[in-house]
Coordinates of C-alpha atoms and ligand atoms in Angstrom, one line a residue:
Chain A
M1366 CA 24.5 3.8 -16.7
S1367 CA 22.1 5.0 -14.1
E1368 CA 23.7 8.5 -13.9
S1369 CA 22.7 9.3 -17.4
Y1370 CA 19.1 8.0 -17.1
Q1371 CA 16.4 10.6 -17.6
P1372 CA 13.3 10.0 -15.5
V1373 CA 10.0 9.5 -17.3
L1374 CA 7.5 8.6 -14.5
L1375 CA 8.9 11.3 -12.3
R1376 CA 9.8 13.8 -15.0
R1377 CA 7.1 16.3 -14.0
V1378 CA 7.6 16.1 -10.2
G1379 CA 8.3 19.5 -8.7
R1380 CA 7.2 21.5 -11.8
P1381 CA 4.9 24.3 -10.9
D1382 CA 1.2 23.4 -11.1
S1383 CA 2.2 19.8 -12.1
T1384 CA -1.2 18.4 -11.0
S1385 CA -3.3 20.5 -13.4
L1386 CA -4.7 19.2 -16.7
K1387 CA -3.5 22.4 -18.4
S1388 CA 0.1 21.7 -17.5
Y1389 CA -0.2 18.0 -18.2
L1390 CA -1.5 18.8 -21.7
A1391 CA 1.3 21.4 -22.2
D1392 CA 3.8 18.6 -21.5
G1393 CA 2.3 16.4 -24.1
G1394 CA -0.2 14.5 -21.9
Y1395 CA -3.1 12.4 -23.3
V1396 CA -1.2 11.6 -26.5
G1397 CA -1.1 7.9 -25.3
L1398 CA -4.9 7.9 -24.9
R1399 CA -5.3 9.4 -28.4
N1400 CA -3.0 6.7 -29.8
A1401 CA -5.0 4.0 -27.9
I1402 CA -8.5 4.9 -29.1
A1403 CA -7.2 4.9 -32.7
K1404 CA -6.7 1.1 -32.2
K1405 CA -9.1 -1.7 -31.3
P1406 CA -9.1 -2.8 -27.6
E1407 CA -7.7 -6.3 -28.6
E1408 CA -4.7 -4.6 -30.3
I1409 CA -3.8 -2.8 -27.2
V1410 CA -4.0 -6.0 -25.1
Q1411 CA -1.6 -7.6 -27.6
L1412 CA 0.7 -4.6 -27.5
M1413 CA 0.9 -4.8 -23.7
I1414 CA 1.7 -8.5 -23.9
E1415 CA 4.5 -7.7 -26.4
S1416 CA 5.8 -4.9 -24.2
A1417 CA 6.3 -7.5 -21.4
L1418 CA 5.1 -4.9 -18.8
R1419 CA 5.0 -6.6 -15.4
G1420 CA 2.8 -5.3 -12.7
R1421 CA 4.5 -3.0 -10.2
G1422 CA 2.3 -3.9 -7.2
G1423 CA 4.5 -6.7 -5.9
A1424 CA 3.8 -9.9 -7.8
G1425 CA 5.3 -8.9 -11.2
F1426 CA 2.6 -10.6 -13.3
L1427 CA 2.5 -9.6 -17.0
A1428 CA -0.2 -6.9 -17.3
G1429 CA -1.3 -7.7 -20.8
M1430 CA -1.5 -11.4 -20.0
K1431 CA -3.8 -10.6 -17.1
W1432 CA -6.1 -8.6 -19.3
S1433 CA -6.2 -11.4 -21.8
F1434 CA -7.7 -13.7 -19.2
L1435 CA -11.0 -11.7 -19.2
P1436 CA -13.8 -13.9 -20.7
K1437 CA -14.3 -13.5 -24.5
N1438 CA -17.8 -12.7 -25.7
N1439 CA -18.6 -11.3 -22.3
T1440 CA -21.9 -9.5 -21.8
G1441 CA -22.5 -7.2 -18.9
P1442 CA -20.1 -5.0 -17.0
I1443 CA -16.4 -5.5 -16.6
Y1444 CA -14.6 -3.5 -13.8
L1445 CA -11.1 -2.2 -13.4
C1446 CA -9.9 -1.8 -9.8
V1447 CA -6.8 0.4 -9.4
N1448 CA -4.9 -0.7 -6.4
G1449 CA -3.8 2.4 -4.4
D1450 CA -3.8 0.8 -1.0
E1451 CA 0.0 1.0 -0.8
S1452 CA 0.7 -0.2 2.7
E1453 CA 3.8 -2.3 2.4
P1454 CA 6.3 -0.9 5.0
G1455 CA 8.9 1.1 3.1
T1456 CA 6.7 1.9 0.1
F1457 CA 5.6 5.4 -1.0
N1458 CA 6.0 5.5 -4.8
N1459 CA 2.2 5.5 -5.5
R1460 CA 1.7 8.4 -3.1
V1461 CA 4.3 10.6 -4.8
L1462 CA 3.0 9.8 -8.3
I1463 CA -0.5 10.7 -7.4
E1464 CA 0.3 13.8 -5.4
E1465 CA 2.6 15.1 -8.1
D1466 CA 1.3 13.9 -11.4
P1467 CA -2.3 12.5 -11.1
H1468 CA -3.1 12.8 -14.8
Q1469 CA -0.3 10.4 -15.8
I1470 CA -2.1 7.7 -13.8
L1471 CA -5.6 8.6 -14.8
E1472 CA -4.6 8.5 -18.5
G1473 CA -3.3 5.0 -17.9
I1474 CA -6.6 4.1 -16.2
V1475 CA -8.6 5.2 -19.2
I1476 CA -6.3 3.3 -21.6
T1477 CA -6.5 0.2 -19.6
S1478 CA -10.3 0.4 -19.2
Y1479 CA -10.7 0.9 -22.9
A1480 CA -8.4 -2.0 -23.7
T1481 CA -10.3 -4.3 -21.3
K1482 CA -13.7 -2.9 -22.2
A1483 CA -14.3 -1.9 -18.6
T1484 CA -17.4 0.1 -17.9
T1485 CA -16.3 1.5 -14.6
A1486 CA -13.0 2.0 -12.8
Y1487 CA -12.8 2.0 -9.1
F1488 CA -9.8 3.6 -7.7
Y1489 CA -9.2 2.1 -4.2
L1490 CA -7.1 4.5 -2.2
R1491 CA -5.9 4.0 1.3
Y1492 CA -7.6 6.4 3.7
E1493 CA -4.3 7.8 4.9
Y1494 CA -3.7 9.4 1.5
G1495 CA -6.0 12.4 2.0
R1496 CA -3.9 14.7 -0.2
C1497 CA -4.0 12.1 -3.0
Y1498 CA -7.7 11.9 -2.6
R1499 CA -8.2 15.6 -3.0
T1500 CA -5.7 15.8 -5.9
L1501 CA -7.4 13.0 -7.7
E1502 CA -10.9 14.4 -7.1
K1503 CA -9.9 17.6 -8.8
A1504 CA -8.1 15.9 -11.7
I1505 CA -11.1 13.7 -12.3
Q1506 CA -13.4 16.7 -12.4
E1507 CA -11.1 18.3 -15.0
M1508 CA -11.3 15.2 -17.1
Y1509 CA -15.1 15.1 -17.1
A1510 CA -15.1 18.8 -18.1
N1511 CA -12.8 18.1 -21.0
N1512 CA -14.3 15.0 -22.6
L1513 CA -11.6 12.7 -21.2
L1514 CA -14.2 10.8 -19.0
G1515 CA -17.9 10.2 -19.2
K1516 CA -19.7 9.5 -22.5
N1517 CA -18.0 9.3 -25.9
I1518 CA -14.5 10.0 -24.7
L1519 CA -12.7 12.1 -27.3
G1520 CA -15.3 11.1 -29.9
S1521 CA -14.4 7.4 -29.6
G1522 CA -17.9 6.2 -28.6
Y1523 CA -16.3 4.7 -25.5
A1524 CA -17.8 5.7 -22.1
L1525 CA -16.1 5.4 -18.7
D1526 CA -16.5 6.6 -15.1
I1527 CA -13.8 6.6 -12.5
Y1528 CA -14.9 6.5 -8.9
L1529 CA -12.6 7.0 -5.9
H1530 CA -13.1 4.6 -3.0
R1531 CA -11.3 5.1 0.3
G1532 CA -10.1 2.3 2.5
A1533 CA -10.0 2.3 6.3
G1534 CA -6.5 1.5 7.4
A1535 CA -5.9 -2.2 6.8
Y1536 CA -2.9 -3.6 4.9
I1537 CA -4.8 -6.7 3.7
C1538 CA -7.0 -4.4 1.5
G1539 CA -4.0 -4.3 -0.8
E1540 CA -4.3 -8.0 -1.6
E1541 CA -6.4 -8.0 -4.8
T1542 CA -9.3 -10.1 -3.6
G1543 CA -9.2 -8.5 -0.1
L1544 CA -9.5 -5.2 -2.0
I1545 CA -12.5 -6.4 -3.9
E1546 CA -14.3 -7.6 -0.7
S1547 CA -13.5 -4.3 1.0
L1548 CA -14.9 -2.4 -2.1
E1549 CA -18.1 -4.5 -1.7
G1550 CA -18.5 -3.2 1.8
K1551 CA -17.3 -6.3 3.6
R1552 CA -14.4 -7.2 5.8
A1553 CA -11.3 -7.5 3.6
W1554 CA -11.0 -11.3 3.7
P1555 CA -9.1 -12.5 0.7
R1556 CA -10.9 -15.0 -1.5
I1557 CA -9.8 -18.5 -2.4
K1558 CA -8.5 -18.6 -6.0
P1559 CA -9.5 -19.7 -8.6
P1560 CA -11.7 -18.2 -9.7
F1561 CA -9.3 -15.3 -10.3
P1562 CA -10.7 -11.8 -10.5
A1563 CA -10.5 -11.7 -14.3
V1564 CA -13.3 -14.4 -14.3
E1565 CA -15.2 -13.4 -11.1
G1566 CA -14.1 -10.3 -9.3
A1567 CA -15.8 -7.2 -8.0
F1568 CA -19.6 -7.6 -7.6
R1569 CA -19.0 -11.1 -9.1
R1570 CA -18.1 -9.6 -12.5
P1571 CA -14.9 -10.0 -14.5
T1572 CA -12.4 -7.6 -13.0
V1573 CA -8.8 -6.5 -13.6
V1574 CA -6.8 -5.3 -10.6
N1575 CA -3.6 -3.3 -11.3
N1576 CA -1.3 -1.1 -9.3
V1577 CA -1.0 2.7 -9.7
E1578 CA 2.6 2.6 -11.0
T1579 CA 1.5 0.0 -13.6
M1580 CA -1.1 2.4 -14.8
A1581 CA 1.6 5.1 -15.3
C1582 CA 3.7 2.6 -17.3
V1583 CA 0.7 1.9 -19.6
T1584 CA 0.5 5.6 -20.3
H1585 CA 4.1 5.9 -21.4
I1586 CA 4.1 2.6 -23.4
M1587 CA 1.1 4.0 -25.4
D1588 CA 2.9 7.2 -25.9
K1589 CA 6.5 6.2 -26.6
G1590 CA 6.0 2.7 -27.8
I1591 CA 7.3 -0.8 -27.1
A1592 CA 10.8 -0.3 -28.4
W1593 CA 11.4 2.5 -26.0
F1594 CA 10.1 0.5 -23.0
K1595 CA 12.1 -2.6 -23.9
S1596 CA 15.3 -0.6 -24.4
I1597 CA 15.3 0.0 -20.6
G1598 CA 16.0 -2.6 -17.9
I1599 CA 17.2 -6.2 -18.0
P1600 CA 16.3 -8.4 -21.0
R1601 CA 14.7 -11.8 -20.5
D1602 CA 17.1 -14.7 -20.0
P1603 CA 17.2 -16.7 -23.2
N1604 CA 18.1 -19.8 -21.2
N1605 CA 15.1 -19.5 -19.0
P1606 CA 11.8 -20.0 -21.0
R1607 CA 9.8 -18.9 -17.9
D1608 CA 11.6 -15.5 -17.5
A1609 CA 9.6 -12.6 -18.8
G1610 CA 12.5 -10.1 -18.4
S1611 CA 12.5 -7.0 -16.3
Y1612 CA 11.8 -4.2 -18.8
G1613 CA 11.2 -0.5 -18.2
P1614 CA 11.7 2.1 -15.6
K1615 CA 11.1 1.4 -11.9
L1616 CA 10.5 3.6 -8.9
Y1617 CA 12.7 2.7 -6.0
C1618 CA 11.8 3.9 -2.5
I1619 CA 14.8 4.3 -0.2
S1620 CA 14.3 4.7 3.5
G1621 CA 15.9 3.9 6.8
H1622 CA 19.5 4.6 7.7
V1623 CA 20.6 6.6 4.6
N1624 CA 21.6 10.3 4.4
K1625 CA 19.0 11.1 1.7
P1626 CA 15.9 8.9 1.9
G1627 CA 13.6 9.4 -1.1
L1628 CA 12.1 8.2 -4.3
V1629 CA 14.3 7.6 -7.4
E1630 CA 13.4 6.3 -10.9
L1631 CA 16.0 4.1 -12.6
P1632 CA 16.1 1.3 -15.1
L1633 CA 15.1 -2.0 -13.5
G1634 CA 18.2 -3.9 -12.3
V1635 CA 20.1 -1.2 -10.4
T1636 CA 22.1 -2.8 -7.5
A1637 CA 21.3 -2.1 -3.9
R1638 CA 24.8 -0.7 -3.4
E1639 CA 24.4 1.8 -6.2
L1640 CA 21.1 2.9 -4.9
I1641 CA 22.5 3.6 -1.4
D1642 CA 25.8 5.2 -2.5
K1643 CA 24.9 7.1 -5.6
H1644 CA 21.3 7.9 -5.0
A1645 CA 20.7 8.1 -1.3
G1646 CA 23.9 9.8 -0.1
G1647 CA 25.3 6.7 1.5
V1648 CA 24.6 5.1 4.9
W1649 CA 24.2 7.8 7.6
K1650 CA 26.5 8.7 10.5
G1651 CA 29.5 7.2 8.5
R1652 CA 28.3 3.7 9.4
A1653 CA 28.0 0.7 7.1
A1654 CA 24.9 -1.3 6.1
K1655 CA 24.3 -4.5 8.0
A1656 CA 21.2 -5.6 6.1
I1657 CA 18.8 -4.2 3.6
V1658 CA 15.2 -5.0 2.8
P1659 CA 15.1 -5.2 -1.0
G1660 CA 11.4 -4.6 -1.7
G1661 CA 9.2 -4.0 1.3
I1662 CA 9.5 -6.0 4.5
S1663 CA 7.6 -9.0 3.0
M1664 CA 10.6 -9.8 0.8
G1665 CA 13.1 -10.6 3.6
F1666 CA 16.7 -9.3 3.9
L1667 CA 19.9 -9.0 2.0
S1668 CA 23.0 -9.1 4.1
A1669 CA 26.0 -6.7 3.7
S1670 CA 27.7 -9.2 1.4
E1671 CA 24.7 -9.3 -1.0
L1672 CA 24.6 -5.5 -1.7
D1673 CA 25.6 -6.1 -5.4
T1674 CA 22.4 -8.0 -6.0
P1675 CA 20.6 -6.4 -9.0
L1676 CA 17.1 -5.2 -8.1
D1677 CA 15.2 -6.6 -11.1
F1678 CA 12.4 -9.1 -10.8
N1679 CA 14.9 -12.0 -10.5
G1680 CA 17.8 -10.7 -8.4
P1681 CA 16.4 -10.7 -4.9
G1682 CA 15.1 -14.2 -5.4
R1683 CA 18.5 -15.5 -6.4
A1684 CA 19.8 -14.1 -3.1
G1685 CA 17.1 -16.1 -1.2
C1686 CA 14.6 -13.3 -0.8
L1687 CA 11.0 -13.6 -1.7
G1688 CA 11.3 -11.3 -4.7
L1689 CA 11.5 -7.7 -5.8
G1690 CA 8.2 -6.9 -4.2
T1691 CA 7.5 -3.1 -4.3
A1692 CA 11.2 -2.2 -4.8
A1693 CA 11.1 -0.4 -1.4
V1694 CA 14.7 -0.5 -0.1
I1695 CA 15.1 -0.1 3.6
V1696 CA 18.6 0.3 4.9
I1697 CA 19.6 -1.0 8.3
D1698 CA 22.9 0.2 9.8
D1699 CA 25.5 -1.9 11.7
A1700 CA 24.5 -0.3 15.0
T1701 CA 21.0 -1.8 14.8
S1702 CA 19.9 -5.1 16.4
M1703 CA 18.4 -7.6 14.0
I1704 CA 16.3 -8.8 16.9
D1705 CA 14.6 -5.5 17.1
V1706 CA 14.2 -5.4 13.3
L1707 CA 12.7 -8.9 13.1
Y1708 CA 10.4 -8.2 16.1
N1709 CA 9.1 -5.1 14.3
T1710 CA 8.5 -7.1 11.2
C1711 CA 6.7 -9.9 13.0
R1712 CA 4.6 -7.5 15.0
F1713 CA 3.5 -5.8 11.8
F1714 CA 2.2 -9.1 10.3
A1715 CA 0.5 -10.2 13.5
H1716 CA -1.3 -6.9 13.5
E1717 CA -2.3 -7.1 9.8
S1718 CA -3.2 -10.8 9.4
C1719 CA -6.9 -10.9 8.6
G1720 CA -7.2 -14.0 10.7
Q1721 CA -9.1 -16.4 8.4
C1722 CA -6.3 -19.0 7.9
T1723 CA -5.1 -20.7 11.1
P1724 CA -1.4 -21.0 10.1
C1725 CA -1.2 -17.3 9.4
R1726 CA -3.3 -16.1 12.3
E1727 CA -1.4 -18.3 14.8
G1728 CA 2.0 -18.2 13.1
T1729 CA 2.1 -14.4 13.0
A1730 CA 0.9 -14.0 16.5
W1731 CA 3.3 -16.6 18.0
S1732 CA 6.4 -15.4 16.1
S1733 CA 5.7 -11.9 17.3
K1734 CA 5.3 -13.1 20.9
I1735 CA 8.4 -15.3 20.8
L1736 CA 10.5 -12.4 19.4
Q1737 CA 9.2 -10.1 22.1
R1738 CA 10.3 -12.7 24.7
I1739 CA 13.8 -13.0 23.1
R1740 CA 14.1 -9.2 23.1
Q1741 CA 13.2 -9.0 26.7
G1742 CA 16.0 -11.4 27.6
H1743 CA 14.0 -14.6 28.1
G1744 CA 14.8 -16.4 24.8
T1745 CA 16.1 -19.9 24.4
M1746 CA 17.7 -21.7 21.6
D1747 CA 14.5 -23.7 21.2
D1748 CA 12.8 -20.5 20.4
L1749 CA 14.9 -20.2 17.2
T1750 CA 13.8 -23.7 16.2
T1751 CA 10.2 -22.8 16.8
L1752 CA 10.5 -19.7 14.8
E1753 CA 12.0 -21.7 11.9
D1754 CA 9.2 -24.2 12.1
I1755 CA 6.6 -21.4 12.0
S1756 CA 8.2 -19.8 9.0
K1757 CA 8.0 -23.1 7.1
S1758 CA 4.4 -23.8 8.1
M1759 CA 2.6 -20.8 6.7
G1760 CA 2.3 -19.4 3.2
T1761 CA 0.9 -20.0 -0.3
I1762 CA 4.2 -21.6 -1.3
P1763 CA 3.7 -24.4 1.2
G1764 CA 0.0 -24.0 0.2
T1765 CA -1.5 -23.7 3.7
T1766 CA -3.0 -20.2 3.4
I1767 CA -5.3 -18.3 1.2
C1768 CA -3.1 -15.3 0.4
G1769 CA 0.4 -14.1 0.1
L1770 CA 0.5 -12.2 3.4
A1771 CA 1.7 -15.4 5.1
D1772 CA 4.6 -15.8 2.8
G1773 CA 5.5 -12.2 3.4
A1774 CA 5.4 -12.9 7.2
A1775 CA 7.5 -16.0 6.8
W1776 CA 10.3 -14.8 4.6
P1777 CA 11.9 -12.2 6.9
I1778 CA 12.0 -14.9 9.6
K1779 CA 13.7 -17.4 7.2
N1780 CA 16.2 -14.9 6.0
A1781 CA 17.0 -13.4 9.4
L1782 CA 17.7 -16.9 10.9
K1783 CA 19.7 -18.0 8.0
K1784 CA 21.8 -14.9 7.3
F1785 CA 22.1 -13.4 10.9
R1786 CA 21.8 -16.5 13.1
P1787 CA 25.0 -15.9 15.1
E1788 CA 23.6 -12.5 16.2
F1789 CA 20.4 -14.2 17.5
E1790 CA 22.4 -16.9 19.3
E1791 CA 24.8 -14.4 20.9
Y1792 CA 21.9 -12.3 22.0
I1793 CA 20.1 -15.2 23.7
N1794 CA 23.3 -16.6 25.3
S1795 CA 24.4 -13.2 26.7
G1796 CA 21.1 -12.7 28.5
Q1797 CA 21.0 -9.2 26.9
K1798 CA 17.8 -7.1 27.1
S1799 CA 16.6 -4.6 24.5
E1800 CA 15.8 -1.3 26.1
S1801 CA 12.1 -1.6 26.6
R1802 CA 9.8 0.3 24.4
E1803 CA 6.6 -1.2 25.6
L1804 CA 4.3 1.5 24.3
A1805 CA 5.1 0.6 20.7
I1806 CA 4.5 -3.0 21.6
A1807 CA 1.0 -2.5 22.9
H1808 CA -2.0 -2.8 20.6
Chain B
M740 CA -35.9 10.3 15.6
S741 CA -33.2 10.1 13.0
V742 CA -29.6 10.4 14.2
L743 CA -28.1 10.8 10.7
P744 CA -28.2 14.4 9.3
D745 CA -30.0 15.1 6.1
S746 CA -26.8 16.2 4.4
I747 CA -25.5 12.7 4.7
K748 CA -28.7 11.2 3.4
H749 CA -28.4 13.4 0.4
Q750 CA -24.8 12.3 -0.3
V751 CA -25.8 8.7 0.1
S752 CA -28.3 8.9 -2.8
E753 CA -25.6 10.4 -5.0
L754 CA -23.0 7.7 -4.0
A755 CA -25.5 4.9 -4.6
K756 CA -25.3 5.6 -8.3
R757 CA -21.7 4.5 -8.3
Y758 CA -22.1 0.9 -7.2
P759 CA -24.2 -2.0 -8.4
H760 CA -24.7 -3.3 -4.8
K761 CA -25.8 -1.1 -1.9
Q762 CA -23.5 -2.8 0.5
A763 CA -20.6 -1.1 -1.2
L764 CA -21.7 2.1 0.5
T765 CA -20.8 0.8 3.9
L766 CA -17.3 2.4 4.1
P767 CA -18.2 5.6 2.3
I768 CA -21.1 6.3 4.6
C769 CA -19.3 5.3 7.8
H770 CA -16.5 7.7 6.8
L771 CA -19.0 10.5 6.4
V772 CA -20.7 9.8 9.7
Q773 CA -17.4 9.5 11.7
Q774 CA -16.1 12.7 10.1
E775 CA -19.2 14.5 11.3
S776 CA -19.8 13.0 14.7
R777 CA -16.4 11.6 15.7
C778 CA -17.8 8.1 16.0
V779 CA -20.3 5.7 14.4
S780 CA -22.9 5.3 17.2
R781 CA -24.9 2.1 17.5
A782 CA -28.0 4.1 16.6
A783 CA -26.3 5.4 13.4
M784 CA -25.3 1.8 12.6
V785 CA -28.9 0.7 12.7
E786 CA -30.0 3.6 10.5
I787 CA -27.2 2.9 8.0
A788 CA -28.3 -0.8 7.9
E789 CA -31.8 0.3 7.1
M790 CA -30.7 2.6 4.3
L791 CA -28.7 -0.3 2.7
D792 CA -31.2 -3.1 3.3
L793 CA -28.7 -4.9 5.5
A794 CA -28.7 -6.2 9.1
P795 CA -27.0 -4.0 11.6
S796 CA -24.7 -6.9 12.4
Q797 CA -23.4 -6.7 8.8
I798 CA -22.5 -3.1 9.2
H799 CA -20.9 -3.9 12.6
D800 CA -19.0 -6.8 11.1
T801 CA -17.4 -4.6 8.5
L802 CA -16.7 -1.7 10.9
S803 CA -15.1 -3.8 13.5
F804 CA -12.8 -5.4 11.0
Y805 CA -11.1 -2.2 10.2
G806 CA -10.4 -0.9 13.7
F807 CA -10.6 2.6 12.3
F808 CA -14.1 3.4 13.5
R809 CA -15.1 4.4 17.0
D810 CA -18.4 3.8 18.8
E811 CA -20.1 6.4 21.1
D812 CA -18.3 5.0 24.2
R813 CA -14.9 6.1 22.8
P814 CA -15.5 9.0 20.4
L815 CA -12.5 10.7 18.7
G816 CA -11.1 14.1 19.8
R817 CA -11.2 17.0 17.4
K818 CA -8.0 15.8 15.8
R819 CA -6.7 12.3 15.4
V820 CA -2.9 11.9 15.4
W821 CA -1.4 8.6 14.3
I822 CA 2.3 8.0 15.0
C823 CA 3.9 5.5 12.6
R824 CA 5.8 2.6 14.2
S825 CA 6.7 0.4 11.2
L826 CA 10.3 -0.5 10.3
P827 CA 11.5 2.6 8.4
C828 CA 10.0 4.9 11.1
M829 CA 11.3 2.7 13.9
L830 CA 14.8 2.9 12.5
R831 CA 14.6 6.7 12.7
G832 CA 13.3 7.0 16.2
S833 CA 9.5 6.6 16.1
E834 CA 9.4 4.4 19.2
E835 CA 11.3 7.0 21.2
L836 CA 9.0 9.7 19.8
L837 CA 5.9 7.8 20.8
T838 CA 7.2 7.2 24.3
E839 CA 8.1 10.8 24.8
V840 CA 4.7 12.0 23.5
C841 CA 2.8 9.6 25.8
Q842 CA 4.9 10.7 28.8
R843 CA 4.5 14.4 28.2
L844 CA 0.7 14.1 27.5
H845 CA 0.0 11.4 30.1
L846 CA -1.7 9.3 27.4
S847 CA -1.6 5.8 26.2
P848 CA -2.2 5.0 22.5
G849 CA -5.9 5.1 21.8
D850 CA -6.6 7.8 24.4
T851 CA -7.9 11.3 23.9
T852 CA -6.6 14.4 25.8
D853 CA -8.8 15.7 28.6
N854 CA -9.4 18.9 26.7
G855 CA -10.9 16.8 23.8
E856 CA -8.4 18.3 21.4
M857 CA -6.6 15.2 20.2
T858 CA -6.7 11.4 20.1
L859 CA -3.4 9.7 19.9
E860 CA -3.0 6.4 17.9
V861 CA -0.1 4.2 16.7
A862 CA -0.1 3.4 13.0
E863 CA 1.5 0.9 10.7
C864 CA 3.4 2.3 7.7
L865 CA 1.7 5.5 6.6
G866 CA 3.4 5.5 3.2
A867 CA 5.7 8.4 4.0
C868 CA 8.8 6.5 5.0
E869 CA 11.1 9.0 3.3
G870 CA 10.1 11.5 6.1
A871 CA 10.5 9.1 9.0
P872 CA 9.4 9.5 11.7
C873 CA 6.1 10.7 10.4
M874 CA 2.5 11.1 11.5
L875 CA -0.9 11.4 10.1
V876 CA -3.2 14.2 11.4
D877 CA -6.7 13.2 10.4
D878 CA -5.9 12.4 6.7
E879 CA -2.9 14.7 6.2
L880 CA 0.6 13.3 6.4
L881 CA 3.3 15.2 8.2
L882 CA 6.9 14.2 7.7
N883 CA 10.0 14.4 9.9
V884 CA 8.0 15.3 13.0
D885 CA 9.1 15.8 16.6
A886 CA 7.4 15.6 20.0
D887 CA 7.0 19.4 20.4
Q888 CA 4.8 19.5 17.3
I889 CA 2.4 16.8 18.6
V890 CA 2.2 18.4 22.1
Q891 CA 1.3 21.7 20.5
L892 CA -1.5 19.9 18.5
A893 CA -2.8 18.5 21.8
E894 CA -2.9 21.9 23.4
G895 CA -4.9 23.2 20.5
N896 CA -2.2 25.5 19.2
S897 CA -2.4 24.9 15.5
Ligands
FMN332 C1 -0.8 -9.0 1.6 C2 -0.7 -8.4 0.3 C3 -0.8 -7.0 0.2 C4 -0.7 -6.4 -1.1 N1 -0.7 -5.0 -1.1 C5 -0.7 -4.4 -2.3 C6 -0.8 -3.0 -2.4 O1 -0.9 -2.3 -1.4 N2 -0.8 -2.4 -3.7 C7 -0.7 -3.2 -4.8 O2 -0.7 -2.7 -5.9 N3 -0.6 -4.5 -4.7 C8 -0.6 -5.2 -3.5 N4 -0.6 -6.5 -3.5 C9 -0.6 -7.3 -4.8 C10 -2.0 -7.4 -5.3 O3 -2.6 -8.6 -4.8 C11 -2.0 -7.5 -6.8 O4 -1.1 -8.5 -7.2 C12 -1.6 -6.2 -7.5 O5 -2.4 -5.2 -7.1 C13 -1.8 -6.4 -9.0 O6 -1.4 -5.2 -9.7 P1 -0.1 -5.3 -10.7 O7 -0.2 -6.5 -11.5 O8 -0.3 -4.0 -11.5 O9 1.1 -5.2 -9.9 C14 -0.6 -7.2 -2.2 C15 -0.6 -8.6 -2.1 C16 -0.6 -9.2 -0.9 C17 -0.5 -10.7 -0.8
SF4_333 S1 -2.9 -15.8 4.6 FE1 -3.3 -14.5 6.4 S2 -3.9 -12.5 5.6 FE2 -4.1 -14.0 3.9 S3 -6.2 -14.7 4.0 FE3 -5.0 -16.2 5.3 S4 -5.2 -15.3 7.4 FE4 -5.8 -13.7 5.9
FES334 S1 7.3 3.2 8.1 FE1 6.4 5.0 8.8 S2 5.7 5.8 7.0 FE2 6.4 4.0 6.3

């Protein structure tokens, strides 16, 4: 099925001048916004609920449902925060979307703001995305000059400003309340929820936080309709009342040991094997995959025997992973040591933990130290038990920490020790040492 | 005497219109200051705090959280190069790349070359994993890089 799929989100990538308003309009842009302002805001919220669009930033929450949590009869400002912090290792879909087709996202931002009655949209962009920043700056200027932003947008009476706000190199700014704290000029310490941002968010006002790719989906749903969106992907499971389905197109980032790393757009639910073999040129150097990360390193690992797992919102969970996450697939070949892989993962989380919850601050630091010790040939079997204990002690699922970073740190450990345990035991018993790469360990 | 140039003060009054609380200007101003002077000095911090009606310690609290800003004891070189070390880049040789660059330039991560041309840093995922190993030069991403490219940057040949 996936061979015949025609990309929608990526359809304009690589066209000459794809970032300009002129070319976007020539390709039928801003029709979704015109459709939107012909309706009442409440109708659009309802339409998004019916479309069953789930957020693309990692948690998969229903976008329309989130918008409906804003207080009714609100007076005073409401904010939209667009999450462009994109820092989950393996993930680069937001970057490509912004660099290649900024108006597609900005259109979704105006539609979402109109639907939620937001007065200002803050676009939080990680600092590293300098090219995105400059592309967006130019696109936003074009919008103001063409009555697509500012007062009385397209004669609707609705007014909106979009402001770009740059981060400063911290993964935790991607967590929605960390993002809000960072926007407010503070350290990005996630807040205890509730209250959720819809009730009390940026500057203590009702706030919606949505991912960049989610915004692009909103644009196309307003343009092409719900039936189109729901004709793509995996329908909801009628036997599971809690399943919201996995509808629509998805951007899959493929990196690591494949011949053709890159970004592809496919219906939700493609399998890992198909992604690797049909869309990424297969595993490099004629090798086989030993493990893959299904959706950014927070999600854990699939083993070689689990490559037929469909990558929809439910598939990775059924295989013991945390979830679909950002749909960033990282391929690890059979010549790679899982000890090195898990060490790299743990070191990342130790570096990025914001430090305010003890289980996360200590758990990430110790798991990283223990893995370094194992790598250097000084590990014991007890270390594996300690790692397991740590992985069970931190996270929002055991309820010991404020945000999901801790779950993301725990899952790779759980999966690695469950699915690749013999490799760890053999490594420790053999007294092997990884060639030392101390420089990358420092800091 | 003021350490912040007037150009920055002018931009601050424009930026202030965007946010309901002044504290939100902390990161935007610090970015402007560090771009201009390659660090955020303690004197600059005090002045920023005055502009925003905050205590200098509040500015410092935010700045030190991000690990992105330098004080005057360790200012940045003319260029700042970040080599990515997260998993997708590690799988495609970024640790070896970092080791080679450090050896050839006699640097440790965080250091600046003696000619003041380049500061070398290690980064977590830069969001360009399809081009691993990759690096960031100031705020421009470069994909599929090798050690020669970085050494040339350090020598000022770019
Ligand atoms: C540690 C952590 C990091 C996160 N990083 C990002 C990110 O970089 N971008 C993003 O959109 N969501 C990120 N999220 C998810 C956000 O908290 C939030 O769910 C999301 O932005 C909502 O948008 P969506 O509903 O459109 O997906 C992160 C969550 C956690 C726990
Ligand atoms: S779980 Fe970790 S990252 Fe999240 S708030 Fe607690 S310490 Fe910070
Ligand atoms: S891991 Fe290096 S850019 Fe993502």
